[in-house]
Amino acid sequence: MLIEQKIEQFVKREGRRPRILVSTMGQKRHNQNTRQLATLFAETGFDVDISPLHQTPRGAARMAIENDVHIICFLSTENNHKKLVTELAKVLKAEKAENIRIVIGGAIPRSDNKFLYGAGVDLILSSVPADRAAINQLLDLFQ
């Protein structure tokens, strides 16, 4: 099924387009991948929010809840992704917002995948910037 068809089905089911928060928690600056990913999501039919710099997991969770997003896409370029994802999932659970999906991409060693899925990650993007195949995988989370 095409991405456009999946977006259309999502809209029929939810009454609105899928909304995603692209976050670079703990980063000192947004990198090119953040902008490219946000653009790709917007071009494929998502409503997109980008978190501010120096965002904490608590801040990202709060922004996601306040903006009523379906997905937090966390891009990691540093080696603190395990700690940040664990904290993010903990905050979402405490706020009773476990329905918000967590997607992670960036410099993620394959050896961390099992830990990340166990910590609450729903999808690990194999390439960043993501491509249409990754967008399809992400939309499959809602099928």
JSON list of C-alpha atoms in Angstrom, two decimals:
[
{"chain": "A", "resi": 1, "resn": "MET", "atom": "CA", "xyz": [0.00, 0.00, 0.00]},
{"chain": "A", "resi": 2, "resn": "LEU", "atom": "CA", "xyz": [1.26, 3.48, -0.84]},
{"chain": "A", "resi": 3, "resn": "ILE", "atom": "CA", "xyz": [2.15, 6.02, 1.84]},
{"chain": "A", "resi": 4, "resn": "GLU", "atom": "CA", "xyz": [-0.58, 8.33, 0.60]},
{"chain": "A", "resi": 5, "resn": "GLN", "atom": "CA", "xyz": [-3.17, 5.57, 1.01]},
{"chain": "A", "resi": 6, "resn": "LYS", "atom": "CA", "xyz": [-1.96, 4.80, 4.54]},
{"chain": "A", "resi": 7, "resn": "ILE", "atom": "CA", "xyz": [-2.17, 8.49, 5.44]},
{"chain": "A", "resi": 8, "resn": "GLU", "atom": "CA", "xyz": [-5.68, 8.61, 3.99]},
{"chain": "A", "resi": 9, "resn": "GLN", "atom": "CA", "xyz": [-6.71, 5.57, 6.06]},
{"chain": "A", "resi": 10, "resn": "PHE", "atom": "CA", "xyz": [-5.21, 7.17, 9.16]},
{"chain": "A", "resi": 11, "resn": "VAL", "atom": "CA", "xyz": [-7.19, 10.37, 8.54]},
{"chain": "A", "resi": 12, "resn": "LYS", "atom": "CA", "xyz": [-10.43, 8.41, 8.10]},
{"chain": "A", "resi": 13, "resn": "ARG", "atom": "CA", "xyz": [-9.78, 6.46, 11.31]},
{"chain": "A", "resi": 14, "resn": "GLU", "atom": "CA", "xyz": [-8.46, 9.33, 13.49]},
{"chain": "A", "resi": 15, "resn": "GLY", "atom": "CA", "xyz": [-10.16, 12.34, 11.93]},
{"chain": "A", "resi": 16, "resn": "ARG", "atom": "CA", "xyz": [-6.83, 14.11, 11.35]},
{"chain": "A", "resi": 17, "resn": "ARG", "atom": "CA", "xyz": [-3.41, 13.61, 9.85]},
{"chain": "A", "resi": 18, "resn": "PRO", "atom": "CA", "xyz": [-0.71, 11.83, 11.83]},
{"chain": "A", "resi": 19, "resn": "ARG", "atom": "CA", "xyz": [1.25, 14.28, 13.97]},
{"chain": "A", "resi": 20, "resn": "ILE", "atom": "CA", "xyz": [4.92, 13.77, 14.77]},
{"chain": "A", "resi": 21, "resn": "LEU", "atom": "CA", "xyz": [7.39, 15.54, 17.03]},
{"chain": "A", "resi": 22, "resn": "VAL", "atom": "CA", "xyz": [10.96, 15.45, 15.71]},
{"chain": "A", "resi": 23, "resn": "SER", "atom": "CA", "xyz": [13.30, 15.88, 18.64]},
{"chain": "A", "resi": 24, "resn": "THR", "atom": "CA", "xyz": [17.02, 15.99, 19.17]},
{"chain": "A", "resi": 25, "resn": "MET", "atom": "CA", "xyz": [16.91, 15.60, 22.95]},
{"chain": "A", "resi": 26, "resn": "GLY", "atom": "CA", "xyz": [20.09, 16.65, 24.66]},
{"chain": "A", "resi": 27, "resn": "GLN", "atom": "CA", "xyz": [21.65, 18.01, 21.48]},
{"chain": "A", "resi": 28, "resn": "LYS", "atom": "CA", "xyz": [23.31, 21.40, 21.30]},
{"chain": "A", "resi": 29, "resn": "ARG", "atom": "CA", "xyz": [22.01, 22.10, 17.81]},
{"chain": "A", "resi": 30, "resn": "HIS", "atom": "CA", "xyz": [19.66, 20.74, 15.18]},
{"chain": "A", "resi": 31, "resn": "ASN", "atom": "CA", "xyz": [21.60, 19.05, 12.47]},
{"chain": "A", "resi": 32, "resn": "GLN", "atom": "CA", "xyz": [20.82, 18.70, 8.79]},
{"chain": "A", "resi": 33, "resn": "ASN", "atom": "CA", "xyz": [19.18, 15.31, 9.37]},
{"chain": "A", "resi": 34, "resn": "THR", "atom": "CA", "xyz": [16.60, 16.87, 11.70]},
{"chain": "A", "resi": 35, "resn": "ARG", "atom": "CA", "xyz": [15.51, 19.34, 9.04]},
{"chain": "A", "resi": 36, "resn": "GLN", "atom": "CA", "xyz": [15.53, 16.72, 6.29]},
{"chain": "A", "resi": 37, "resn": "LEU", "atom": "CA", "xyz": [13.49, 14.29, 8.37]},
{"chain": "A", "resi": 38, "resn": "ALA", "atom": "CA", "xyz": [10.94, 16.95, 9.34]},
{"chain": "A", "resi": 39, "resn": "THR", "atom": "CA", "xyz": [10.64, 17.96, 5.68]},
{"chain": "A", "resi": 40, "resn": "LEU", "atom": "CA", "xyz": [10.18, 14.35, 4.54]},
{"chain": "A", "resi": 41, "resn": "PHE", "atom": "CA", "xyz": [7.44, 13.78, 7.12]},
{"chain": "A", "resi": 42, "resn": "ALA", "atom": "CA", "xyz": [5.68, 17.00, 6.10]},
{"chain": "A", "resi": 43, "resn": "GLU", "atom": "CA", "xyz": [5.91, 16.17, 2.39]},
{"chain": "A", "resi": 44, "resn": "THR", "atom": "CA", "xyz": [4.39, 12.74, 2.96]},
{"chain": "A", "resi": 45, "resn": "GLY", "atom": "CA", "xyz": [1.35, 14.07, 4.83]},
{"chain": "A", "resi": 46, "resn": "PHE", "atom": "CA", "xyz": [2.31, 14.36, 8.50]},
{"chain": "A", "resi": 47, "resn": "ASP", "atom": "CA", "xyz": [1.75, 17.38, 10.69]},
{"chain": "A", "resi": 48, "resn": "VAL", "atom": "CA", "xyz": [5.24, 18.06, 12.06]},
{"chain": "A", "resi": 49, "resn": "ASP", "atom": "CA", "xyz": [6.52, 19.74, 15.22]},
{"chain": "A", "resi": 50, "resn": "ILE", "atom": "CA", "xyz": [10.22, 20.23, 15.96]},
{"chain": "A", "resi": 51, "resn": "SER", "atom": "CA", "xyz": [11.31, 20.43, 19.57]},
{"chain": "A", "resi": 52, "resn": "PRO", "atom": "CA", "xyz": [13.55, 23.24, 20.77]},
{"chain": "A", "resi": 53, "resn": "LEU", "atom": "CA", "xyz": [17.25, 22.74, 21.40]},
{"chain": "A", "resi": 54, "resn": "HIS", "atom": "CA", "xyz": [18.50, 21.37, 24.71]},
{"chain": "A", "resi": 55, "resn": "GLN", "atom": "CA", "xyz": [15.23, 19.49, 25.14]},
{"chain": "A", "resi": 56, "resn": "THR", "atom": "CA", "xyz": [15.05, 17.04, 28.03]},
{"chain": "A", "resi": 57, "resn": "PRO", "atom": "CA", "xyz": [13.05, 13.81, 27.87]},
{"chain": "A", "resi": 58, "resn": "ARG", "atom": "CA", "xyz": [10.51, 15.39, 30.25]},
{"chain": "A", "resi": 59, "resn": "GLY", "atom": "CA", "xyz": [10.28, 18.47, 28.01]},
{"chain": "A", "resi": 60, "resn": "ALA", "atom": "CA", "xyz": [9.89, 16.37, 24.85]},
{"chain": "A", "resi": 61, "resn": "ALA", "atom": "CA", "xyz": [7.17, 14.27, 26.50]},
{"chain": "A", "resi": 62, "resn": "ARG", "atom": "CA", "xyz": [5.37, 17.39, 27.74]},
{"chain": "A", "resi": 63, "resn": "MET", "atom": "CA", "xyz": [5.52, 18.98, 24.27]},
{"chain": "A", "resi": 64, "resn": "ALA", "atom": "CA", "xyz": [4.27, 15.76, 22.65]},
{"chain": "A", "resi": 65, "resn": "ILE", "atom": "CA", "xyz": [1.34, 15.54, 25.06]},
{"chain": "A", "resi": 66, "resn": "GLU", "atom": "CA", "xyz": [0.43, 19.23, 24.76]},
{"chain": "A", "resi": 67, "resn": "ASN", "atom": "CA", "xyz": [0.60, 19.08, 20.95]},
{"chain": "A", "resi": 68, "resn": "ASP", "atom": "CA", "xyz": [-1.32, 15.79, 20.86]},
{"chain": "A", "resi": 69, "resn": "VAL", "atom": "CA", "xyz": [1.24, 14.00, 18.69]},
{"chain": "A", "resi": 70, "resn": "HIS", "atom": "CA", "xyz": [1.07, 10.35, 17.74]},
{"chain": "A", "resi": 71, "resn": "ILE", "atom": "CA", "xyz": [4.83, 9.84, 17.45]},
{"chain": "A", "resi": 72, "resn": "ILE", "atom": "CA", "xyz": [8.04, 11.22, 18.94]},
{"chain": "A", "resi": 73, "resn": "CYS", "atom": "CA", "xyz": [10.91, 10.73, 16.53]},
{"chain": "A", "resi": 74, "resn": "PHE", "atom": "CA", "xyz": [14.17, 11.12, 18.45]},
{"chain": "A", "resi": 75, "resn": "LEU", "atom": "CA", "xyz": [17.37, 11.61, 16.48]},
{"chain": "A", "resi": 76, "resn": "SER", "atom": "CA", "xyz": [20.54, 10.71, 18.30]},
{"chain": "A", "resi": 77, "resn": "THR", "atom": "CA", "xyz": [24.01, 11.78, 17.30]},
{"chain": "A", "resi": 78, "resn": "GLU", "atom": "CA", "xyz": [25.59, 11.15, 20.68]},
{"chain": "A", "resi": 79, "resn": "ASN", "atom": "CA", "xyz": [26.01, 8.04, 22.78]},
{"chain": "A", "resi": 80, "resn": "ASN", "atom": "CA", "xyz": [23.36, 8.89, 25.39]},
{"chain": "A", "resi": 81, "resn": "HIS", "atom": "CA", "xyz": [20.34, 7.53, 23.50]},
{"chain": "A", "resi": 82, "resn": "LYS", "atom": "CA", "xyz": [19.75, 4.62, 25.90]},
{"chain": "A", "resi": 83, "resn": "LYS", "atom": "CA", "xyz": [19.40, 6.93, 28.89]},
{"chain": "A", "resi": 84, "resn": "LEU", "atom": "CA", "xyz": [17.28, 9.48, 27.02]},
{"chain": "A", "resi": 85, "resn": "VAL", "atom": "CA", "xyz": [14.89, 6.88, 25.57]},
{"chain": "A", "resi": 86, "resn": "THR", "atom": "CA", "xyz": [14.50, 5.19, 28.95]},
{"chain": "A", "resi": 87, "resn": "GLU", "atom": "CA", "xyz": [13.67, 8.53, 30.59]},
{"chain": "A", "resi": 88, "resn": "LEU", "atom": "CA", "xyz": [11.29, 9.50, 27.78]},
{"chain": "A", "resi": 89, "resn": "ALA", "atom": "CA", "xyz": [9.35, 6.22, 28.02]},
{"chain": "A", "resi": 90, "resn": "LYS", "atom": "CA", "xyz": [9.20, 6.56, 31.82]},
{"chain": "A", "resi": 91, "resn": "VAL", "atom": "CA", "xyz": [7.76, 10.09, 31.60]},
{"chain": "A", "resi": 92, "resn": "LEU", "atom": "CA", "xyz": [5.20, 9.07, 28.96]},
{"chain": "A", "resi": 93, "resn": "LYS", "atom": "CA", "xyz": [4.10, 6.18, 31.15]},
{"chain": "A", "resi": 94, "resn": "ALA", "atom": "CA", "xyz": [3.84, 8.40, 34.25]},
{"chain": "A", "resi": 95, "resn": "GLU", "atom": "CA", "xyz": [1.73, 10.86, 32.25]},
{"chain": "A", "resi": 96, "resn": "LYS", "atom": "CA", "xyz": [-0.47, 7.99, 30.98]},
{"chain": "A", "resi": 97, "resn": "ALA", "atom": "CA", "xyz": [0.60, 8.77, 27.41]},
{"chain": "A", "resi": 98, "resn": "GLU", "atom": "CA", "xyz": [2.03, 5.36, 26.46]},
{"chain": "A", "resi": 99, "resn": "ASN", "atom": "CA", "xyz": [-0.04, 5.56, 23.27]},
{"chain": "A", "resi": 100, "resn": "ILE", "atom": "CA", "xyz": [2.55, 8.01, 21.88]},
{"chain": "A", "resi": 101, "resn": "ARG", "atom": "CA", "xyz": [4.92, 5.93, 19.79]},
{"chain": "A", "resi": 102, "resn": "ILE", "atom": "CA", "xyz": [8.69, 6.34, 20.10]},
{"chain": "A", "resi": 103, "resn": "VAL", "atom": "CA", "xyz": [10.84, 6.14, 16.98]},
{"chain": "A", "resi": 104, "resn": "ILE", "atom": "CA", "xyz": [14.60, 6.60, 17.10]},
{"chain": "A", "resi": 105, "resn": "GLY", "atom": "CA", "xyz": [17.19, 7.13, 14.42]},
{"chain": "A", "resi": 106, "resn": "GLY", "atom": "CA", "xyz": [20.73, 8.33, 14.00]},
{"chain": "A", "resi": 107, "resn": "ALA", "atom": "CA", "xyz": [23.99, 6.91, 15.27]},
{"chain": "A", "resi": 108, "resn": "ILE", "atom": "CA", "xyz": [22.49, 3.78, 16.85]},
{"chain": "A", "resi": 109, "resn": "PRO", "atom": "CA", "xyz": [24.72, 0.71, 17.08]},
{"chain": "A", "resi": 110, "resn": "ARG", "atom": "CA", "xyz": [22.86, -2.49, 16.17]},
{"chain": "A", "resi": 111, "resn": "SER", "atom": "CA", "xyz": [23.98, -3.94, 19.49]},
{"chain": "A", "resi": 112, "resn": "ASP", "atom": "CA", "xyz": [21.68, -1.41, 21.23]},
{"chain": "A", "resi": 113, "resn": "ASN", "atom": "CA", "xyz": [18.52, -2.46, 19.33]},
{"chain": "A", "resi": 114, "resn": "LYS", "atom": "CA", "xyz": [17.35, -5.11, 21.80]},
{"chain": "A", "resi": 115, "resn": "PHE", "atom": "CA", "xyz": [17.79, -2.73, 24.74]},
{"chain": "A", "resi": 116, "resn": "LEU", "atom": "CA", "xyz": [15.97, 0.11, 22.96]},
{"chain": "A", "resi": 117, "resn": "TYR", "atom": "CA", "xyz": [12.99, -2.05, 21.94]},
{"chain": "A", "resi": 118, "resn": "GLY", "atom": "CA", "xyz": [12.80, -3.29, 25.52]},
{"chain": "A", "resi": 119, "resn": "ALA", "atom": "CA", "xyz": [12.90, 0.29, 26.82]},
{"chain": "A", "resi": 120, "resn": "GLY", "atom": "CA", "xyz": [9.83, 1.29, 24.80]},
{"chain": "A", "resi": 121, "resn": "VAL", "atom": "CA", "xyz": [11.04, 2.14, 21.31]},
{"chain": "A", "resi": 122, "resn": "ASP", "atom": "CA", "xyz": [8.52, 1.13, 18.64]},
{"chain": "A", "resi": 123, "resn": "LEU", "atom": "CA", "xyz": [10.79, 1.54, 15.60]},
{"chain": "A", "resi": 124, "resn": "ILE", "atom": "CA", "xyz": [14.48, 2.13, 14.95]},
{"chain": "A", "resi": 125, "resn": "LEU", "atom": "CA", "xyz": [15.14, 3.88, 11.66]},
{"chain": "A", "resi": 126, "resn": "SER", "atom": "CA", "xyz": [17.94, 2.11, 9.84]},
{"chain": "A", "resi": 127, "resn": "SER", "atom": "CA", "xyz": [18.89, 5.18, 7.87]},
{"chain": "A", "resi": 128, "resn": "VAL", "atom": "CA", "xyz": [18.74, 8.87, 8.63]},
{"chain": "A", "resi": 129, "resn": "PRO", "atom": "CA", "xyz": [17.65, 10.84, 6.86]},
{"chain": "A", "resi": 130, "resn": "ALA", "atom": "CA", "xyz": [14.79, 8.39, 6.49]},
{"chain": "A", "resi": 131, "resn": "ASP", "atom": "CA", "xyz": [13.38, 7.34, 3.17]},
{"chain": "A", "resi": 132, "resn": "ARG", "atom": "CA", "xyz": [9.90, 6.39, 2.01]},
{"chain": "A", "resi": 133, "resn": "ALA", "atom": "CA", "xyz": [10.42, 2.78, 3.14]},
{"chain": "A", "resi": 134, "resn": "ALA", "atom": "CA", "xyz": [10.99, 4.01, 6.70]},
{"chain": "A", "resi": 135, "resn": "ILE", "atom": "CA", "xyz": [7.86, 6.18, 6.50]},
{"chain": "A", "resi": 136, "resn": "ASN", "atom": "CA", "xyz": [5.94, 3.07, 5.43]},
{"chain": "A", "resi": 137, "resn": "GLN", "atom": "CA", "xyz": [7.30, 1.12, 8.42]},
{"chain": "A", "resi": 138, "resn": "LEU", "atom": "CA", "xyz": [6.31, 3.95, 10.72]},
{"chain": "A", "resi": 139, "resn": "LEU", "atom": "CA", "xyz": [2.76, 4.07, 9.37]},
{"chain": "A", "resi": 140, "resn": "ASP", "atom": "CA", "xyz": [2.53, 0.28, 9.77]},
{"chain": "A", "resi": 141, "resn": "LEU", "atom": "CA", "xyz": [2.69, 0.89, 13.54]},
{"chain": "A", "resi": 142, "resn": "PHE", "atom": "CA", "xyz": [-0.88, 2.18, 13.27]},
{"chain": "A", "resi": 143, "resn": "GLN", "atom": "CA", "xyz": [-2.36, -0.66, 11.17]}
]
